[in-house]
Short mmCIF file of C-alpha atoms and ligand atoms in Angstrom, two decimals:
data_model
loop_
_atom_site.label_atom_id
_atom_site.label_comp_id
_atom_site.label_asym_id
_atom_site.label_seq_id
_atom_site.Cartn_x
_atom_site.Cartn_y
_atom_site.Cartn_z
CA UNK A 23 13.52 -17.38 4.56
CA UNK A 24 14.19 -14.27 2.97
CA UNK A 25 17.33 -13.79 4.86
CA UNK A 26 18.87 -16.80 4.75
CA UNK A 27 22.72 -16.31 4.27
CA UNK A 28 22.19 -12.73 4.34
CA UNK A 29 24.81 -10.14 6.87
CA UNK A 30 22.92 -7.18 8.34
CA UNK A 31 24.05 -4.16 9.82
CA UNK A 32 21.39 -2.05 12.47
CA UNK A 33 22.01 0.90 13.62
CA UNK A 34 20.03 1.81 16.02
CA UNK A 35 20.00 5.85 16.83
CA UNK A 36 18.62 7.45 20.15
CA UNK A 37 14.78 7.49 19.58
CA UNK A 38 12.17 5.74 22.45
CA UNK A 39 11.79 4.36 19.56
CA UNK A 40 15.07 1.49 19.82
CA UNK A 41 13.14 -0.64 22.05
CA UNK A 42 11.11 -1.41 19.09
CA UNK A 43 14.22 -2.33 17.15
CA UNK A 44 14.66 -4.93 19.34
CA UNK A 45 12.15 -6.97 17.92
CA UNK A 46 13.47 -6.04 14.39
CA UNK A 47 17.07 -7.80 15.19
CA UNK A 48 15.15 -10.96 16.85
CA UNK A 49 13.12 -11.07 13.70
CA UNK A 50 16.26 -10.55 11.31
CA UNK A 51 17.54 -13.30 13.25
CA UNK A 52 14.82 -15.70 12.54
CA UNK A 53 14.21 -14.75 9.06
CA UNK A 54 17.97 -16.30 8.63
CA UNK A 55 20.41 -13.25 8.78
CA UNK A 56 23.67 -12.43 10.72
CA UNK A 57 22.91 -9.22 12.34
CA UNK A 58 25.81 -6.58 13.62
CA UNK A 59 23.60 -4.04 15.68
CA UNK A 60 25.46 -0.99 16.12
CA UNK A 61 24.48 1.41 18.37
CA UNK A 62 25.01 5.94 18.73
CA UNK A 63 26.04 6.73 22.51
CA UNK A 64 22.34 8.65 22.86
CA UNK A 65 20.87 4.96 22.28
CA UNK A 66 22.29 3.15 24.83
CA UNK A 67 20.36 5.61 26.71
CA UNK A 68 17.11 3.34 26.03
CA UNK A 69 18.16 0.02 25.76
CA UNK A 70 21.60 -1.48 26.62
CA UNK A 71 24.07 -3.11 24.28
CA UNK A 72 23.57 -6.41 25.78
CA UNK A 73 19.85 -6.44 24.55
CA UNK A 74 20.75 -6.43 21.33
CA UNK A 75 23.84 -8.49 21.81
CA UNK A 76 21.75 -11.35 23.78
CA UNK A 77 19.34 -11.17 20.87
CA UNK A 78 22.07 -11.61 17.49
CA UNK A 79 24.83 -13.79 19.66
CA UNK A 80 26.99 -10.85 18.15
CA UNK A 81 29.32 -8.18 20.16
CA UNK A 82 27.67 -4.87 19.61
CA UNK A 83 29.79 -2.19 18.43
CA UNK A 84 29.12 1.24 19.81
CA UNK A 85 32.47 3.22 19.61
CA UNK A 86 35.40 4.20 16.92
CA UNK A 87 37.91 3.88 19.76
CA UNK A 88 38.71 2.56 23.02
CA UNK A 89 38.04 -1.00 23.86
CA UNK A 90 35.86 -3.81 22.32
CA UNK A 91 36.82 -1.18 19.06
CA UNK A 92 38.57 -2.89 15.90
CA UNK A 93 40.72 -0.78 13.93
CA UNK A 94 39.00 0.60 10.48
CA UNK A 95 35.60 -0.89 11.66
CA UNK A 96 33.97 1.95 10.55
CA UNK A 97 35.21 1.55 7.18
CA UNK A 98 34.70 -2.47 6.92
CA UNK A 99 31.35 -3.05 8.54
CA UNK A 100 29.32 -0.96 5.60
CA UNK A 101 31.04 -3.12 3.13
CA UNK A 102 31.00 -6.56 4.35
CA UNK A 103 27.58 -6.64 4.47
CA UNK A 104 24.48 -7.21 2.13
CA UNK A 105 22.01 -4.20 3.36
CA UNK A 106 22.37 -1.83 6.50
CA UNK A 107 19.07 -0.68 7.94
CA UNK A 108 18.68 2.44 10.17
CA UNK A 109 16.20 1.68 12.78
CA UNK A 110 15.25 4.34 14.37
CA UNK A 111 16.50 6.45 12.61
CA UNK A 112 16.01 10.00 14.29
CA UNK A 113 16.10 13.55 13.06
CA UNK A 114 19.95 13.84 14.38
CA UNK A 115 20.71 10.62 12.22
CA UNK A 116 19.09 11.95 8.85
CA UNK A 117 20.70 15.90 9.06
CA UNK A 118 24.19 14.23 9.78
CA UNK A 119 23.77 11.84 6.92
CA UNK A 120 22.41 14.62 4.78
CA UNK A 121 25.04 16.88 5.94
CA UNK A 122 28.12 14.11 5.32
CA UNK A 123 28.78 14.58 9.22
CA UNK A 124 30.84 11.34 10.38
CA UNK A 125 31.17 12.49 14.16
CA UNK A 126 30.58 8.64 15.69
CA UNK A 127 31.03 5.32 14.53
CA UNK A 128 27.49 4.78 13.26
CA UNK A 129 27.96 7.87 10.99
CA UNK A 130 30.90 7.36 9.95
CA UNK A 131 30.33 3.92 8.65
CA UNK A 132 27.61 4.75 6.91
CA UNK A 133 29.94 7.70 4.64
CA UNK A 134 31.85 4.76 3.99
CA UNK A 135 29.00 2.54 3.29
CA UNK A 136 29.17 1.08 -0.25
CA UNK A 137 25.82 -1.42 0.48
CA UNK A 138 22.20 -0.49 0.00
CA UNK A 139 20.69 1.33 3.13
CA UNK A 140 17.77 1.27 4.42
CA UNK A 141 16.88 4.71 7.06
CA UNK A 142 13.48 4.04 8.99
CA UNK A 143 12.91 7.22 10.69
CA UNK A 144 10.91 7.46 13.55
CA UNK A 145 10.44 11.09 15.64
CA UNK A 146 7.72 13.70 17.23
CA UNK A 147 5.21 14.67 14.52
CA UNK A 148 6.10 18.29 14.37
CA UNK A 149 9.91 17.20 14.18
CA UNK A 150 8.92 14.76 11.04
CA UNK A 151 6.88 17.62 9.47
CA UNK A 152 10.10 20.16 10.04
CA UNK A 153 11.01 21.52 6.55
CA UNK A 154 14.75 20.70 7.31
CA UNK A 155 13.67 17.55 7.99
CA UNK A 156 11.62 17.16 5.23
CA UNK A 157 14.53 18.55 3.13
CA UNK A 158 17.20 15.83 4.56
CA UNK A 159 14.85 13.12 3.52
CA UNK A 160 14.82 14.08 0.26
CA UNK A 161 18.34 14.62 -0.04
CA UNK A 162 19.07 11.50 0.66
CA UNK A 163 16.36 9.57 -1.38
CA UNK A 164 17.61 11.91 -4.48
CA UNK A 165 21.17 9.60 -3.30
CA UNK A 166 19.56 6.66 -3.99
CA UNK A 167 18.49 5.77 -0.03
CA UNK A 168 15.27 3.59 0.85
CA UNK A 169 13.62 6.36 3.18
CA UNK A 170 10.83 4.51 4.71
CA UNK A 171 7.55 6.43 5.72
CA UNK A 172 6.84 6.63 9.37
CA UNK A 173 3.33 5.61 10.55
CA UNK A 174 0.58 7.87 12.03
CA UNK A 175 -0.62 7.35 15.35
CA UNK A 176 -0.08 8.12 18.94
CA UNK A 177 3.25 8.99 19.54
CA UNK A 178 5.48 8.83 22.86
CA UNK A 179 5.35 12.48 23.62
CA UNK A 180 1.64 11.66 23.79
CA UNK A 181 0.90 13.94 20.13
CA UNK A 182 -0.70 12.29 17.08
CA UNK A 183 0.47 11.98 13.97
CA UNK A 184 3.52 10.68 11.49
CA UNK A 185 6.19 9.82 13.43
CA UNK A 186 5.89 6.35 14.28
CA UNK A 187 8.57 3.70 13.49
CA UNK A 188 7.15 1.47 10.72
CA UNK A 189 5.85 -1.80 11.88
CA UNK A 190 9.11 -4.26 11.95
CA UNK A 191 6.96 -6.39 9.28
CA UNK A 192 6.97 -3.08 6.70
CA UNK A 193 10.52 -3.10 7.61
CA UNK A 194 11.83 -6.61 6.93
CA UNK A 195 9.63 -6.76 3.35
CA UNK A 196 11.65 -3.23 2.73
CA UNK A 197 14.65 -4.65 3.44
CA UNK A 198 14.64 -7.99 2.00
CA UNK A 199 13.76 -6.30 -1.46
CA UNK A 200 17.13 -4.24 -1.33
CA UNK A 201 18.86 -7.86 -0.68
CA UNK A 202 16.74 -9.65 -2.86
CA UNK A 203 18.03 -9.60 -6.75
CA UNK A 204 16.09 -7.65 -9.05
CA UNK A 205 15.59 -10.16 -12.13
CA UNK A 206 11.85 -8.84 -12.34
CA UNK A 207 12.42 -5.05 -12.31
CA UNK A 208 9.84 -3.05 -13.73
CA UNK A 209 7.75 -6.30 -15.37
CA UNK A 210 4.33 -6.60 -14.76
CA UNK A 211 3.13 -9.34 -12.74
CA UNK A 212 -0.71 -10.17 -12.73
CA UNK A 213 -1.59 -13.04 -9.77
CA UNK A 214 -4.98 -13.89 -8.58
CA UNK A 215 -5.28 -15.41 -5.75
CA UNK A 216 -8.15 -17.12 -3.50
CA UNK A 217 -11.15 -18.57 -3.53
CA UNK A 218 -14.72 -17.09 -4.88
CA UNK A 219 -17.51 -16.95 -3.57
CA UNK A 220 -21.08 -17.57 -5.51
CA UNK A 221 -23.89 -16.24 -4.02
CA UNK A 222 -27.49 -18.59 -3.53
CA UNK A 223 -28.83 -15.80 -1.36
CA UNK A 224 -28.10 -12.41 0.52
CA UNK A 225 -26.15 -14.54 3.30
CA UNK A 226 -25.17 -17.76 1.85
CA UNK A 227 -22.73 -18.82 -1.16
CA UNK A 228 -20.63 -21.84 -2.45
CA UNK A 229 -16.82 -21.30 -2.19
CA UNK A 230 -14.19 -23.67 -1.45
CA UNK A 231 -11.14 -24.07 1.07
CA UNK A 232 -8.57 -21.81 -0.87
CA UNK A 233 -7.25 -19.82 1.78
CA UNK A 234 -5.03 -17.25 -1.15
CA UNK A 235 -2.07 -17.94 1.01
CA UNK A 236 0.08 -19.19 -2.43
CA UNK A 237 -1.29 -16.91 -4.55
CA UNK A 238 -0.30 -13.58 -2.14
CA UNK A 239 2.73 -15.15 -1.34
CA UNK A 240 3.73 -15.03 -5.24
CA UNK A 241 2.35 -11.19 -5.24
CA UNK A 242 5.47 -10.63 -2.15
CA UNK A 243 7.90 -12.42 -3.64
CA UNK A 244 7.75 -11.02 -6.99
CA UNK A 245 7.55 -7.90 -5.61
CA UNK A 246 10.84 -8.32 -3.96
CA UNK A 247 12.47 -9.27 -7.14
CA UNK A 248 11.78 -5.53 -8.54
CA UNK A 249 7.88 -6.49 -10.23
CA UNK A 250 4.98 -3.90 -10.52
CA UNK A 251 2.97 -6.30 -9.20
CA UNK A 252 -1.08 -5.99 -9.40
CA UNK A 253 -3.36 -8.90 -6.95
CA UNK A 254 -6.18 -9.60 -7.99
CA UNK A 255 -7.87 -11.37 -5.04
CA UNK A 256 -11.00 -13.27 -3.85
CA UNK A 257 -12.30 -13.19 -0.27
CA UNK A 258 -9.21 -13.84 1.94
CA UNK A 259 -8.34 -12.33 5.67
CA UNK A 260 -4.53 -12.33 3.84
CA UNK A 261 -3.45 -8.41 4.48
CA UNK A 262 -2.56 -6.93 1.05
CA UNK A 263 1.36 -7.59 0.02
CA UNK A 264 3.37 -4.18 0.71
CA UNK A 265 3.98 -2.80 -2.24
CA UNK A 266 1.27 -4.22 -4.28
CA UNK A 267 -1.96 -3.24 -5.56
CA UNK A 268 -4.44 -5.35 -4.48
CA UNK A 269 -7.90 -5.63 -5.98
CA UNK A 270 -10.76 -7.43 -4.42
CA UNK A 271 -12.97 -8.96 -6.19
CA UNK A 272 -16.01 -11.81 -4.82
CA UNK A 273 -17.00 -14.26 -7.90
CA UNK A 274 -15.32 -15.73 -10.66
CA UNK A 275 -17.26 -13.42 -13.17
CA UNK A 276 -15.92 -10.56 -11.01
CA UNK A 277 -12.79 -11.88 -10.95
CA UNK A 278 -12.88 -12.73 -14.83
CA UNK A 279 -13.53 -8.95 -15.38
CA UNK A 280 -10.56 -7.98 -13.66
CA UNK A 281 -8.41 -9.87 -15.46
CA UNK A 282 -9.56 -9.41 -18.95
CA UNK A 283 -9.24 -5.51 -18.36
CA UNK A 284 -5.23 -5.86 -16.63
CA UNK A 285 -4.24 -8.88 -18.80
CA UNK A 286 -3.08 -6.49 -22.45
CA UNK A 287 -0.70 -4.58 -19.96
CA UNK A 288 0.78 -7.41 -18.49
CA UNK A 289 3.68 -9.77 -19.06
CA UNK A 290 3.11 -12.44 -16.88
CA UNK A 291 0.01 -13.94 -15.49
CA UNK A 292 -0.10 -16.09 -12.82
CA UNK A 293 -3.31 -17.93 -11.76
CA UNK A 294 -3.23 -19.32 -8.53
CA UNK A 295 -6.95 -18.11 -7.66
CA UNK A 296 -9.12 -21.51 -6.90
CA UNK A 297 -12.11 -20.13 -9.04
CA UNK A 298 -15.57 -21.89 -8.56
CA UNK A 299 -16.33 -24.03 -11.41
CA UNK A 300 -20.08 -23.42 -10.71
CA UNK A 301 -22.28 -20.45 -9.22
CA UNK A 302 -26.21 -21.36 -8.68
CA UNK A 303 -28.46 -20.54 -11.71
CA UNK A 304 -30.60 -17.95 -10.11
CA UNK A 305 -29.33 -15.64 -7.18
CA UNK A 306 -32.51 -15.65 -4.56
CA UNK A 307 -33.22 -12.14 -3.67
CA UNK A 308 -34.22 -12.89 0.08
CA UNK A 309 -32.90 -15.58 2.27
CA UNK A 310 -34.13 -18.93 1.53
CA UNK A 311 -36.07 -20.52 4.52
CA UNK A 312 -36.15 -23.85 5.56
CA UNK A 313 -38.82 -25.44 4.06
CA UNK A 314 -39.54 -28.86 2.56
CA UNK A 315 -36.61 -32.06 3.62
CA UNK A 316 -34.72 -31.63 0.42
CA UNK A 317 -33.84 -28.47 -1.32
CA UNK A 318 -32.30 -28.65 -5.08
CA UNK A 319 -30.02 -25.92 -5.99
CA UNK A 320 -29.31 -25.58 -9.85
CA UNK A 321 -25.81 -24.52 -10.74
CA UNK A 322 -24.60 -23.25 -14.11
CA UNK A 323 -20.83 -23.41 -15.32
CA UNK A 324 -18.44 -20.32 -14.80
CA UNK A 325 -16.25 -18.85 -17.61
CA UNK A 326 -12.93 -20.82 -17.39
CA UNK A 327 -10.80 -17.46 -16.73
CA UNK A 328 -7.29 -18.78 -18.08
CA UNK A 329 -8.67 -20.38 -21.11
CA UNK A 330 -9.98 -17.30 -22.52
CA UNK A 331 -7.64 -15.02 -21.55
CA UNK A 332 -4.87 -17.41 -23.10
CA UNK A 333 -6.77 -17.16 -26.16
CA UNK A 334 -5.76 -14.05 -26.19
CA UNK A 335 -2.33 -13.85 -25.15
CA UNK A 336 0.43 -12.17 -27.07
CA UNK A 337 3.86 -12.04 -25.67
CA UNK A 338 2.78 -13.02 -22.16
CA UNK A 339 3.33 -15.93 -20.00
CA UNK A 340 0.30 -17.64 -18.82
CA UNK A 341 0.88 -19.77 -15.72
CA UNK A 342 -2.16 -21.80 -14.37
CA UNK A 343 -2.06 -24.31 -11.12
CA UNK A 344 -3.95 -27.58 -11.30
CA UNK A 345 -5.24 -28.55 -7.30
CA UNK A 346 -5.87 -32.38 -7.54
CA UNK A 347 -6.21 -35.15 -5.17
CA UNK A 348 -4.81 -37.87 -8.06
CA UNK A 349 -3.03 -38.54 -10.96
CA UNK A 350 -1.24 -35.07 -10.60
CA UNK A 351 1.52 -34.50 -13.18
CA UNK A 352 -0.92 -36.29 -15.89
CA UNK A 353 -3.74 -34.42 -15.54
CA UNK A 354 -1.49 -31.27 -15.07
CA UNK A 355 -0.01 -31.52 -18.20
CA UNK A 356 -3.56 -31.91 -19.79
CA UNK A 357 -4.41 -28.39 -18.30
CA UNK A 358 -1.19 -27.02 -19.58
CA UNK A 359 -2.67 -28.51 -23.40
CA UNK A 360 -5.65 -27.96 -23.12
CA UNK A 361 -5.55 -24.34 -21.75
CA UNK A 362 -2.95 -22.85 -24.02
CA UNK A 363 -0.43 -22.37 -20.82
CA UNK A 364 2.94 -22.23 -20.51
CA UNK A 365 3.64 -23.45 -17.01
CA UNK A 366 1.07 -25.16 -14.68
CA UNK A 367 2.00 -25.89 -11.01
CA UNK A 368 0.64 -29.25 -10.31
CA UNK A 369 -0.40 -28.88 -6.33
CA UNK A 370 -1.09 -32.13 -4.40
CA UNK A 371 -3.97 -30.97 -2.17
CA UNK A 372 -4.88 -33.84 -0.16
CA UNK A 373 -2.44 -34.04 2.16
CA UNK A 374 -2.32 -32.13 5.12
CA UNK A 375 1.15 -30.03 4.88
CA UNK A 376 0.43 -29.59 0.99
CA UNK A 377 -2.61 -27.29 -0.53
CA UNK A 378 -4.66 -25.71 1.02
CA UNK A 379 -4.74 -22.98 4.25
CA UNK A 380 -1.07 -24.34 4.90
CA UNK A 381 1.92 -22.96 5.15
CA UNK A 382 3.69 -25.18 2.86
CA UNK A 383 2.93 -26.55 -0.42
CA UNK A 384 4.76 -29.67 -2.74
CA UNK A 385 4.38 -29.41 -6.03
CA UNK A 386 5.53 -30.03 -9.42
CA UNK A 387 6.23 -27.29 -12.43
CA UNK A 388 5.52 -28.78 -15.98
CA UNK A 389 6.06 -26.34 -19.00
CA UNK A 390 6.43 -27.19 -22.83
CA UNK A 391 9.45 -28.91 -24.36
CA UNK A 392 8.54 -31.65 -21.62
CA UNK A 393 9.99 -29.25 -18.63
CA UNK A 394 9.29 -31.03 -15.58
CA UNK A 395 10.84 -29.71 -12.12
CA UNK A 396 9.50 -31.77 -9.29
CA UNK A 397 10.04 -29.94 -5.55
CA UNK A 398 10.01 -30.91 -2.22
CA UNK A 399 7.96 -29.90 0.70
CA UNK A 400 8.66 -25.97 1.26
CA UNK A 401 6.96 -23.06 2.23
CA UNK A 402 4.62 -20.91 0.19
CA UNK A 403 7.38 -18.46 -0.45
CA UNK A 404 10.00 -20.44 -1.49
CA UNK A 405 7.27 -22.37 -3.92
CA UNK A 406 6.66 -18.65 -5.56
CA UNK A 407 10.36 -18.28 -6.07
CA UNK A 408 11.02 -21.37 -7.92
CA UNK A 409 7.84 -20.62 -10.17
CA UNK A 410 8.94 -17.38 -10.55
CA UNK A 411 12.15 -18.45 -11.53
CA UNK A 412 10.52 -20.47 -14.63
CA UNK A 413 8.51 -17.71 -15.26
CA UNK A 414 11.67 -15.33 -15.54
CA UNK A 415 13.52 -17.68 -18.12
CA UNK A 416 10.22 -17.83 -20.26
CA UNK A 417 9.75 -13.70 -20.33
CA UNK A 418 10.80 -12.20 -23.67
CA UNK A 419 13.40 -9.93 -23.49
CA UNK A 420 13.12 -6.35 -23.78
CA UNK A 421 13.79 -4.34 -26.77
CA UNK A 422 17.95 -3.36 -25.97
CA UNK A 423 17.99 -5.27 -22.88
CA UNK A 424 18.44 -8.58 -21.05
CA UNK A 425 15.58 -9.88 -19.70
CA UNK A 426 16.09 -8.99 -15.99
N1 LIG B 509 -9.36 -21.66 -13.53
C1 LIG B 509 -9.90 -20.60 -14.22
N2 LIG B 509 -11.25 -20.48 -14.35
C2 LIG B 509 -12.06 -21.42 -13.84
C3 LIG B 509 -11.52 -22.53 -13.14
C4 LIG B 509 -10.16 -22.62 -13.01
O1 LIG B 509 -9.15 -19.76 -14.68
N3 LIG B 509 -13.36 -21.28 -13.98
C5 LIG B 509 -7.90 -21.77 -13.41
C6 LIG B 509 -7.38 -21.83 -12.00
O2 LIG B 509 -7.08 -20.55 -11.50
C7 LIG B 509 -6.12 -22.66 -12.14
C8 LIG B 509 -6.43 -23.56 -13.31
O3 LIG B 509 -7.53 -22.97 -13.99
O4 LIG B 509 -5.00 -21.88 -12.48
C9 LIG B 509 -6.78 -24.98 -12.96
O5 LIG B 509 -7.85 -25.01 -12.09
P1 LIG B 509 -8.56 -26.39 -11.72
O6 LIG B 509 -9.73 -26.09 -10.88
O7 LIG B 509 -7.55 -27.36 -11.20
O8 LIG B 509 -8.98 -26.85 -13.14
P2 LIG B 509 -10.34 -26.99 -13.81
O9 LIG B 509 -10.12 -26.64 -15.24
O10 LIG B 509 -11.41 -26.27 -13.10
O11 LIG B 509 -10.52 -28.54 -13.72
P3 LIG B 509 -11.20 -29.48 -12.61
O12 LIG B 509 -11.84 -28.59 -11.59
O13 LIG B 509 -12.14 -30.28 -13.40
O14 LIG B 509 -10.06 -30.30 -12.05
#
């Protein structure tokens, strides 16, 4: 879980919108974080206190003084933790911060904040558009804040347009990059991902179960860790990876092309597509009809997509997976020989919490120099981090620098 170990602090200013962060501190919760929600007197206007405090098993803290306050609170809380997030965050919120107004105890921890922050505003359309607005915003990203954009759509007040608090997924990815260290900043990260599809006819094809769950779960995580990450992906329902551009492709030769024309700007290439070995001879031009009791369909073989383009490698790392049913870390490390790679994740697939469509995935990294790091059952995510890891020690470092 992304959030595993991790302290939060929400603030939560007086928009409508607080009822929607809510949901954010119930999902902070179960990504794995401590969460300490506090909370401007105009927000306990729209949901209590004991919402959020019900929801993190925390106290809430909503004032500098009084009681239930802890002396220098407002100085400790933006230290002690790992990121604060500002959900919603509302036009008030932003021209106080921009201003360096610490009138309450949510803005005056966040002068003394010395942890990355996170503002999600969320407001009326024609407040959003306001040039002082606009102006506080940028203030405060020229500080170094992570200003999310709000959504368009139909607002509260009924008007369309941006103003909407981002979706609390767009908000936990956000977040859990500004916890997440940034050993891949600024690399470039190609991944493919899914299965292809060959076409027989205008509505039928040969594909296989690859569901791209692995392969976009690599794209996330190693955008997270600070990549430029590019996706190129067969036919999956997956939505894109924030942050990453995505490029759809349908067969291997498609997908082939892709590659070939990213690969000389990358660093790191990581194949995780499951590319059809075969796509039938001749593509019919109208749907074949049922005809005689047996039907032969001629296949011919597809260009094997990490062999040539490790042919051409330079400085890159070339990572390939091998699916099999048997003999796994043998006929992995034949892959690894035979296709010039670097790393190849051996991926039991026959089992039914391992491979494919799943959630989870067991598998074995091999790499040269006999590396050999056997994992247990764990989900997608974590899978990409451990590869990634591998991948991070094997990138060259950069001319003057370390290699994160
Ligand atoms: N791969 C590829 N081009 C292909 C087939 C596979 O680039 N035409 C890549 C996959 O993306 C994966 C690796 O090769 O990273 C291993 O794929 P796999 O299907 O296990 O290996 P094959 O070489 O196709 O061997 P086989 O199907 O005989 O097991």
């Amino acid at each position: 879980m992304a959030f595993t170990g991790k302290r939060i602090l929400l603030g939560v200013s007086g928009g409508i919108a607080a009822y929607k962060a809510a949901e954010l501190a119930r999902r902070l919760v179960s990504g794995g974080a401590a969460v300490k929600v506090v909370m401007t007197r105009a927000a306990q206007e729209f949901v209590t206190p004991l919402t959020f405090q019900a929801l993190t098993g925390e106290e809430v803290a909503t004032t500098m003084f009084g009681p239930g306050s802890e002396p220098l609170e407002h100085v400790a809380l933006g230290q002690k933790v790992d990121a604060l997030v500002l959900a919603p965050a509302t036009a008030n919120l932003l021209g106080k911060m921009a201003a360096g107004i610490g009138d309450d105890l949510l803005t005056t921890i966040l002068l003394a904040a010395t942890k990355p922050i996170l503002v999600c505003p969320a407001m009326n359309c024609e407040m959003w558009a306001n040039p002082a607005v606009q102006e506080n915003v940028a203030r405060l990203r020229d500080r170094g804040l992570t200003v999310l954009q709000p959504e368009a759509g139909e607002l509260a007040c009924g008007a369309v347009g941006y103003g909407r608090l981002p979706e609390p997924e767009t908000i936990l990815e956000a977040l859990a990059k500004l916890v997440t260290p940034q050993d891949l900043a600024g690399r470039r990260i190609l991944v493919t991902a899914g299965p292809t599809h060959e076409d027989m006819d205008p509505v039928r094809f040969l594909t296989n179960r690859s569901s791209g769950k692995q392969g976009y779960a690599l794209a996330k995580v190693a955008w997270r860790r600070g990549a430029e990450v590019c996706l190129i992906s067969g036919p999956s329902h997956l939505p894109a990876p924030q942050g990453v551009e995505r490029l759809e492709v349908r067969s291997a030769r498609e997908m082939l092309d892709a590659v070939l024309a990213r690969f000389p700007q990358t660093e790191a290439l990581l194949m995780a597509a499951a590319v059809g070995d075969y796509h039938p001879t001749s593509r019919a031009e109208h749907k074949i009809k049922r005809g005689s009791q047996e039907l032969t369909v001629h296949l011919t073989q597809n260009p094997d997509i990490l062999k040539e383009v490790a042919a051409l490698k330079k400085r890159q790392v070339v990572v390939g997976f091998a699916a099999e049913t048997r003999d796994l870390e043998a006929t992995a490390r034949r892959k690894l020989e035979d296709k010039g790679l670097d790393l190849i994740v051996a991926n039991q697939v026959n089992r039914p919490d391992s491979g494919f469509a799943v959630d989870t995935n067991e598998v074995a990294i091999i790499g040269r120099k006999n590396l050999l790091v056997r994992l247990p059952l764990l989900s997608k995510e974590e899978v990409a981090a451990k590869v990634l890891d591998q991948v991070v020690a094997l990138l060259p470092t950069r001319q003057g620098g370390k290699s994160a």
